[in-house]
PDB file of C-alpha atoms in Angstrom:
ATOM      1  CA  MET A   1     -39.905 -23.046 -34.390  1.00  0.00           C
ATOM      2  CA  THR A   2     -39.663 -22.366 -38.083  1.00  0.00           C
ATOM      3  CA  GLU A   3     -36.480 -21.473 -39.628  1.00  0.00           C
ATOM      4  CA  ALA A   4     -35.965 -19.131 -42.401  1.00  0.00           C
ATOM      5  CA  SER A   5     -34.996 -21.192 -45.594  1.00  0.00           C
ATOM      6  CA  GLY A   6     -32.068 -20.555 -47.518  1.00  0.00           C
ATOM      7  CA  ALA A   7     -31.187 -17.715 -44.962  1.00  0.00           C
ATOM      8  CA  ASN A   8     -27.175 -16.511 -45.407  1.00  0.00           C
ATOM      9  CA  TYR A   9     -24.873 -14.812 -42.980  1.00  0.00           C
ATOM     10  CA  HIS A  10     -22.227 -12.738 -43.925  1.00  0.00           C
ATOM     11  CA  LEU A  11     -19.761 -11.891 -40.898  1.00  0.00           C
ATOM     12  CA  ASN A  12     -16.902  -9.476 -41.002  1.00  0.00           C
ATOM     13  CA  VAL A  13     -15.223  -8.811 -37.873  1.00  0.00           C
ATOM     14  CA  GLY A  14     -12.323  -6.435 -37.512  1.00  0.00           C
ATOM     15  CA  GLY A  15      -9.623  -5.739 -34.672  1.00  0.00           C
ATOM     16  CA  ASP A  16     -10.088  -7.130 -31.320  1.00  0.00           C
ATOM     17  CA  VAL A  17     -13.339  -8.411 -30.028  1.00  0.00           C
ATOM     18  CA  PRO A  18     -13.329  -8.690 -26.304  1.00  0.00           C
ATOM     19  CA  GLY A  19     -16.933 -10.090 -26.083  1.00  0.00           C
ATOM     20  CA  GLN A  20     -19.089 -12.587 -27.674  1.00  0.00           C
ATOM     21  CA  ILE A  21     -20.669 -12.962 -31.192  1.00  0.00           C
ATOM     22  CA  ALA A  22     -23.542 -14.750 -32.438  1.00  0.00           C
ATOM     23  CA  VAL A  23     -24.828 -15.301 -36.154  1.00  0.00           C
ATOM     24  CA  GLY A  24     -28.355 -16.820 -36.628  1.00  0.00           C
ATOM     25  CA  HIS A  25     -31.480 -17.346 -35.307  1.00  0.00           C
ATOM     26  CA  HIS A  26     -32.731 -17.688 -31.811  1.00  0.00           C
ATOM     27  CA  ASN A  27     -29.331 -17.458 -30.318  1.00  0.00           C
ATOM     28  CA  THR A  28     -28.757 -17.136 -26.413  1.00  0.00           C
ATOM     29  CA  LEU A  29     -25.281 -15.848 -25.213  1.00  0.00           C
ATOM     30  CA  SER A  30     -24.270 -16.016 -21.559  1.00  0.00           C
ATOM     31  CA  ARG A  31     -21.267 -14.819 -19.612  1.00  0.00           C
ATOM     32  CA  VAL A  32     -19.677 -15.705 -16.558  1.00  0.00           C
ATOM     33  CA  GLU A  33     -16.758 -13.545 -15.025  1.00  0.00           C
ATOM     34  CA  ALA A  34     -14.932 -16.027 -12.932  1.00  0.00           C
ATOM     35  CA  GLY A  35     -11.366 -15.778 -11.301  1.00  0.00           C
ATOM     36  CA  GLY A  36      -9.068 -13.572 -12.847  1.00  0.00           C
ATOM     37  CA  ASP A  37      -6.610 -10.706 -12.028  1.00  0.00           C
ATOM     38  CA  SER A  38      -8.130  -7.599 -10.461  1.00  0.00           C
ATOM     39  CA  THR A  39      -5.521  -5.825 -12.644  1.00  0.00           C
ATOM     40  CA  GLN A  40      -6.962  -7.196 -15.756  1.00  0.00           C
ATOM     41  CA  ASN A  41      -9.268  -4.427 -16.206  1.00  0.00           C
ATOM     42  CA  VAL A  42      -7.295  -1.637 -15.794  1.00  0.00           C
ATOM     43  CA  ASP A  43      -4.044  -2.349 -17.884  1.00  0.00           C
ATOM     44  CA  VAL A  44      -3.740   1.156 -19.211  1.00  0.00           C
ATOM     45  CA  ASP A  45      -4.100   3.007 -16.051  1.00  0.00           C
ATOM     46  CA  LEU A  46      -1.829   0.602 -14.315  1.00  0.00           C
ATOM     47  CA  ALA A  47       0.881   1.710 -16.790  1.00  0.00           C
ATOM     48  CA  GLY A  48       0.275   5.047 -16.002  1.00  0.00           C
ATOM     49  CA  LEU A  49       0.419   4.470 -12.197  1.00  0.00           C
ATOM     50  CA  ARG A  50       3.593   2.664 -12.484  1.00  0.00           C
ATOM     51  CA  ALA A  51       5.216   5.704 -14.221  1.00  0.00           C
ATOM     52  CA  GLU A  52       3.662   7.728 -11.564  1.00  0.00           C
ATOM     53  CA  PHE A  53       5.539   5.670  -8.898  1.00  0.00           C
ATOM     54  CA  GLU A  54       8.794   6.242 -11.317  1.00  0.00           C
ATOM     55  CA  ARG A  55       8.234   9.920 -10.982  1.00  0.00           C
ATOM     56  CA  LEU A  56       7.976   9.604  -7.019  1.00  0.00           C
ATOM     57  CA  ARG A  57      11.070   7.751  -7.065  1.00  0.00           C
ATOM     58  CA  ALA A  58      13.003  10.098  -8.814  1.00  0.00           C
ATOM     59  CA  GLN A  59      12.126  12.953  -6.372  1.00  0.00           C
ATOM     60  CA  LEU A  60      13.382  10.890  -3.304  1.00  0.00           C
ATOM     61  CA  PRO A  61      16.344  12.100  -1.437  1.00  0.00           C
ATOM     62  CA  THR A  62      19.533  11.040  -3.295  1.00  0.00           C
ATOM     63  CA  ASP A  63      21.606  10.739  -0.030  1.00  0.00           C
ATOM     64  CA  GLY A  64      21.172  11.055   3.773  1.00  0.00           C
ATOM     65  CA  PRO A  65      19.565   8.882   6.475  1.00  0.00           C
ATOM     66  CA  LEU A  66      15.872   8.775   4.928  1.00  0.00           C
ATOM     67  CA  ARG A  67      17.242   7.469   1.412  1.00  0.00           C
ATOM     68  CA  ASP A  68      16.826   4.012   1.973  1.00  0.00           C
ATOM     69  CA  GLN A  69      13.782   4.015   4.230  1.00  0.00           C
ATOM     70  CA  ALA A  70      12.225   6.271   1.774  1.00  0.00           C
ATOM     71  CA  ALA A  71      12.709   4.024  -1.199  1.00  0.00           C
ATOM     72  CA  GLU A  72      11.471   1.201   1.076  1.00  0.00           C
ATOM     73  CA  ARG A  73       8.136   2.611   1.707  1.00  0.00           C
ATOM     74  CA  VAL A  74       7.482   3.413  -1.893  1.00  0.00           C
ATOM     75  CA  ASP A  75       8.508  -0.191  -2.815  1.00  0.00           C
ATOM     76  CA  GLU A  76       5.784  -0.918   0.119  1.00  0.00           C
ATOM     77  CA  LEU A  77       3.328   1.364  -1.369  1.00  0.00           C
ATOM     78  CA  GLU A  78       3.398   0.002  -4.901  1.00  0.00           C
ATOM     79  CA  GLU A  79       3.097  -3.802  -3.452  1.00  0.00           C
ATOM     80  CA  ALA A  80       0.124  -2.594  -1.504  1.00  0.00           C
ATOM     81  CA  VAL A  81      -1.686  -0.767  -4.472  1.00  0.00           C
ATOM     82  CA  THR A  82      -0.984  -3.532  -6.871  1.00  0.00           C
ATOM     83  CA  ALA A  83      -1.695  -6.547  -4.618  1.00  0.00           C
ATOM     84  CA  SER A  84      -4.773  -8.818  -5.732  1.00  0.00           C
ATOM     85  CA  GLU A  85      -6.311  -7.222  -2.537  1.00  0.00           C
ATOM     86  CA  PRO A  86      -4.998  -3.745  -2.218  1.00  0.00           C
ATOM     87  CA  ASP A  87      -3.553  -3.320   1.280  1.00  0.00           C
ATOM     88  CA  LEU A  88      -5.353  -0.231   2.926  1.00  0.00           C
ATOM     89  CA  SER A  89      -3.188  -0.164   6.159  1.00  0.00           C
ATOM     90  CA  THR A  90       0.194  -0.291   4.219  1.00  0.00           C
ATOM     91  CA  MET A  91      -1.396   2.458   2.078  1.00  0.00           C
ATOM     92  CA  GLU A  92      -1.999   4.513   5.199  1.00  0.00           C
ATOM     93  CA  TYR A  93       1.018   3.808   6.909  1.00  0.00           C
ATOM     94  CA  VAL A  94       3.174   5.141   4.215  1.00  0.00           C
ATOM     95  CA  ARG A  95       0.991   8.014   3.721  1.00  0.00           C
ATOM     96  CA  ASN A  96       1.558   8.614   7.411  1.00  0.00           C
ATOM     97  CA  TRP A  97       5.046   7.962   7.185  1.00  0.00           C
ATOM     98  CA  PHE A  98       6.127  10.339   4.768  1.00  0.00           C
ATOM     99  CA  ALA A  99       4.149  13.218   6.351  1.00  0.00           C
ATOM    100  CA  ARG A 100       5.991  12.789   9.353  1.00  0.00           C
ATOM    101  CA  ARG A 101       9.524  12.274   7.770  1.00  0.00           C
ATOM    102  CA  LEU A 102       9.281  13.695   4.322  1.00  0.00           C
ATOM    103  CA  PRO A 103       6.251  15.908   4.356  1.00  0.00           C
ATOM    104  CA  GLU A 104       7.501  17.772   0.974  1.00  0.00           C
ATOM    105  CA  LEU A 105       6.896  14.451  -0.718  1.00  0.00           C
ATOM    106  CA  ALA A 106       3.328  13.822   1.014  1.00  0.00           C
ATOM    107  CA  GLY A 107       1.356  15.188  -1.444  1.00  0.00           C
ATOM    108  CA  ALA A 108       2.935  13.002  -3.993  1.00  0.00           C
ATOM    109  CA  VAL A 109       2.530  10.076  -2.125  1.00  0.00           C
ATOM    110  CA  THR A 110      -1.328  11.151  -1.559  1.00  0.00           C
ATOM    111  CA  GLY A 111      -1.829  11.726  -5.127  1.00  0.00           C
ATOM    112  CA  LEU A 112      -0.671   8.179  -5.752  1.00  0.00           C
ATOM    113  CA  ILE A 113      -3.031   6.521  -3.308  1.00  0.00           C
ATOM    114  CA  VAL A 114      -6.032   8.482  -4.693  1.00  0.00           C
ATOM    115  CA  HIS A 115      -5.082   8.006  -8.327  1.00  0.00           C
ATOM    116  CA  PRO A 116      -7.971   6.645 -10.604  1.00  0.00           C
ATOM    117  CA  ALA A 117      -6.355   3.331 -11.142  1.00  0.00           C
ATOM    118  CA  VAL A 118      -5.824   2.715  -7.727  1.00  0.00           C
ATOM    119  CA  GLY A 119      -9.718   3.475  -7.053  1.00  0.00           C
ATOM    120  CA  ALA A 120     -10.306   0.884  -9.856  1.00  0.00           C
ATOM    121  CA  LEU A 121      -7.989  -1.805  -8.469  1.00  0.00           C
ATOM    122  CA  VAL A 122     -10.043  -1.425  -4.888  1.00  0.00           C
ATOM    123  CA  ALA A 123     -13.164  -1.697  -6.441  1.00  0.00           C
ATOM    124  CA  ALA A 124     -12.148  -4.496  -8.647  1.00  0.00           C
ATOM    125  CA  ALA A 125     -11.278  -6.452  -5.213  1.00  0.00           C
ATOM    126  CA  GLY A 126     -14.806  -6.117  -4.207  1.00  0.00           C
ATOM    127  CA  GLY A 127     -16.000  -6.492  -0.711  1.00  0.00           C
ATOM    128  CA  GLY A 128     -16.213  -3.672   1.502  1.00  0.00           C
ATOM    129  CA  LEU A 129     -12.835  -2.698   0.636  1.00  0.00           C
ATOM    130  CA  ALA A 130     -14.142   0.183  -1.340  1.00  0.00           C
ATOM    131  CA  GLY A 131     -16.155   1.719   1.482  1.00  0.00           C
ATOM    132  CA  GLU A 132     -13.128   1.298   3.735  1.00  0.00           C
ATOM    133  CA  PHE A 133     -10.953   3.314   0.856  1.00  0.00           C
ATOM    134  CA  VAL A 134     -13.499   5.971   1.028  1.00  0.00           C
ATOM    135  CA  ARG A 135     -13.389   6.406   4.568  1.00  0.00           C
ATOM    136  CA  ARG A 136      -9.567   6.224   4.687  1.00  0.00           C
ATOM    137  CA  PHE A 137      -8.660   8.224   1.911  1.00  0.00           C
ATOM    138  CA  GLY A 138     -11.775  10.361   0.272  1.00  0.00           C
ATOM    139  CA  SER A 139     -13.109   8.975  -3.092  1.00  0.00           C
ATOM    140  CA  ALA A 140     -12.515   5.372  -4.544  1.00  0.00           C
ATOM    141  CA  ASP A 141     -12.337   6.798  -8.031  1.00  0.00           C
ATOM    142  CA  GLY A 142      -9.529   9.421  -7.081  1.00  0.00           C
ATOM    143  CA  ALA A 143     -11.741  12.432  -7.573  1.00  0.00           C
TER     144      ALA A 143
END
């Protein structure tokens, strides 16, 4: 192969470049995704999801026999949703608990479960989890 003699390159990259850059002739780029946290691709959505959990906590009863139990269920739900492999059984259990014990908040809990960030976390976990999520809760993208 013949290189162009006297080739000059000028590269100016501004901002954040999350991918690869190659300058010159006959370059080959490869990329391998390995390991990593399933939340790394949904950081922006995860912040919004955590804000939704705080809104739900603000709606919990401030007194009475269900106050502590409801707070524990919300904590369980947040942990189940944000785990490296979301725990669908816990998500389903918490949804059903609210439907039975605090039905006025069941819609808000279900809204958290079908939040687009949760769908992204489930999809990022891979395997058959997305299919099982759809079977239990509907669309994996929150729609």
